[in-house]
C-alpha atoms as a PDB file:
ATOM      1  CA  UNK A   1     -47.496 -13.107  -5.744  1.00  0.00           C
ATOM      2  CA  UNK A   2     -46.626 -10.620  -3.268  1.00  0.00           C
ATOM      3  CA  UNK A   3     -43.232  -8.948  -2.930  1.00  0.00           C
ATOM      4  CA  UNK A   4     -41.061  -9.565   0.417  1.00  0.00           C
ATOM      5  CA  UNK A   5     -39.924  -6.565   2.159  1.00  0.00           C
ATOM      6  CA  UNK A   6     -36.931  -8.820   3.776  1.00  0.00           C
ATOM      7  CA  UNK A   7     -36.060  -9.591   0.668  1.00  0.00           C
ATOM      8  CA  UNK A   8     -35.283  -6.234  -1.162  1.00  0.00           C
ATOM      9  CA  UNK A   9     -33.996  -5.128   2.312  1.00  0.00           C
ATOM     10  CA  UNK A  10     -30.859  -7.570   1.811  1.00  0.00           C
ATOM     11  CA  UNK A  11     -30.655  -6.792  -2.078  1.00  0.00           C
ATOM     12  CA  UNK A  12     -30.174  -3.058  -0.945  1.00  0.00           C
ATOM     13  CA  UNK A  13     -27.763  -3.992   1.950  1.00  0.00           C
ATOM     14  CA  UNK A  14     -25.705  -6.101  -0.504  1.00  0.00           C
ATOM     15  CA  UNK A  15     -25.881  -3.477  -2.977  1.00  0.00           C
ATOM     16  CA  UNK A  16     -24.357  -1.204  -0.602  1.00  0.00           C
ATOM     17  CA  UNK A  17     -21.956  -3.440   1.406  1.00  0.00           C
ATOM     18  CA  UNK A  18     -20.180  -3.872  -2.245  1.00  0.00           C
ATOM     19  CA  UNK A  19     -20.445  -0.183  -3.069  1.00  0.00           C
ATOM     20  CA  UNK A  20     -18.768   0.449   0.300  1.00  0.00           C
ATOM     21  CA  UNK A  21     -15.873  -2.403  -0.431  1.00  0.00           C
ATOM     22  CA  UNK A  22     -15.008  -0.668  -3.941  1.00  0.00           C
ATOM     23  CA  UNK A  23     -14.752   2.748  -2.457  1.00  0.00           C
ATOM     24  CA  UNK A  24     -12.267   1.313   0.681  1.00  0.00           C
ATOM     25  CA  UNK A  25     -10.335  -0.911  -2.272  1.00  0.00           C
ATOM     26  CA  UNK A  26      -9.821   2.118  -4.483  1.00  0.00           C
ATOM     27  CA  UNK A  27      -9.137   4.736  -1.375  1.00  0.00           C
ATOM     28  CA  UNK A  28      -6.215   2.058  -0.719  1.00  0.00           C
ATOM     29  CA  UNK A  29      -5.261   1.723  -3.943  1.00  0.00           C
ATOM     30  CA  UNK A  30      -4.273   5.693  -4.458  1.00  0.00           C
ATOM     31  CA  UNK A  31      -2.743   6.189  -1.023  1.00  0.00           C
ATOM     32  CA  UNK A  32      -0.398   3.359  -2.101  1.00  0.00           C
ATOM     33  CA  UNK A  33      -0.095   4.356  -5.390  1.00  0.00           C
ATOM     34  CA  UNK A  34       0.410   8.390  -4.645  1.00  0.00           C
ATOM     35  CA  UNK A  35       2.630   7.581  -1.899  1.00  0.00           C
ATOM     36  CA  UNK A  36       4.827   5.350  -4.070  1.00  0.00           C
ATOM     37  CA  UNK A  37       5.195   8.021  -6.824  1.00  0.00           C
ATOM     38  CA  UNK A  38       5.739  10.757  -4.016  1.00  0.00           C
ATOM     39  CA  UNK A  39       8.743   8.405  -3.091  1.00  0.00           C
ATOM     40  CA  UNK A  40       9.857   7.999  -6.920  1.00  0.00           C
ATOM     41  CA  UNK A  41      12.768  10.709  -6.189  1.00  0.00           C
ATOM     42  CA  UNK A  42      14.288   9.370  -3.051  1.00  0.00           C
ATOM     43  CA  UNK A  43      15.461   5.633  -4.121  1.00  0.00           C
ATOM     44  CA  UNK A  44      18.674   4.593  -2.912  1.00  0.00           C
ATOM     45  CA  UNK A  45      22.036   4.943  -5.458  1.00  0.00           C
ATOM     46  CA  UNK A  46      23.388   1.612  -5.110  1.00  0.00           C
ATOM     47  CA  UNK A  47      26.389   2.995  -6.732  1.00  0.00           C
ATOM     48  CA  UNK A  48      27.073   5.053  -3.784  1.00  0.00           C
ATOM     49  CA  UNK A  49      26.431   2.127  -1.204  1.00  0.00           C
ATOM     50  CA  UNK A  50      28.759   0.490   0.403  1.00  0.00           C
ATOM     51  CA  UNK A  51      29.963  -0.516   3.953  1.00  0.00           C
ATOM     52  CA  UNK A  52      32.054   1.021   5.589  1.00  0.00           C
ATOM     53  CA  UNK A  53      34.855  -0.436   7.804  1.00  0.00           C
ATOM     54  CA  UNK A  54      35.569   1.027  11.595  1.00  0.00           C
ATOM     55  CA  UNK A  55      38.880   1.767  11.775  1.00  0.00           C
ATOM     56  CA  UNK A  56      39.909  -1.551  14.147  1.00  0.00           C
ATOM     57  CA  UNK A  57      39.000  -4.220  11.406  1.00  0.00           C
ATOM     58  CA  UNK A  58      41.980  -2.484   9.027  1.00  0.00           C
ATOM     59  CA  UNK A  59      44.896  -3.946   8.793  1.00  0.00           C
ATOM     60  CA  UNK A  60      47.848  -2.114  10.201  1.00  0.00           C
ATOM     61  CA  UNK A  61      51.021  -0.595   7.829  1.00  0.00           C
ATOM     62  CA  UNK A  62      53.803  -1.987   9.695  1.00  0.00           C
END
């Protein structure tokens, strides 16, 4: 039996169409990941947080 060219021309374009998915999976996966540890400093103190009231809402000292 003879060989198909179409045939090994789709094994090599699958081959590569996965290749080219795993690099663009892991490329996302260390921006997210790099940017999340390069934002590890900068969380919010929720011990520090709270709202402030505008000086109209307090009640008067009469």
């Amino acid at each position: 039996m003879e060989k198909n060219r179409f045939d090994d021309n789709k094994l090599i374009a699958l081959i590569a169409l996965l290749a080219s998915s795993l690099i663009v999976v892991s490329v996302m996966f260390a921006i997210t990941y790099f940017n999340d540890v390069k934002h590890d400093d900068a969380r919010l103190d929720v011990k520090r947080c709270y709202i402030k009231e505008s000086p109209s809402t307090l009640s008067p000292n009469t």
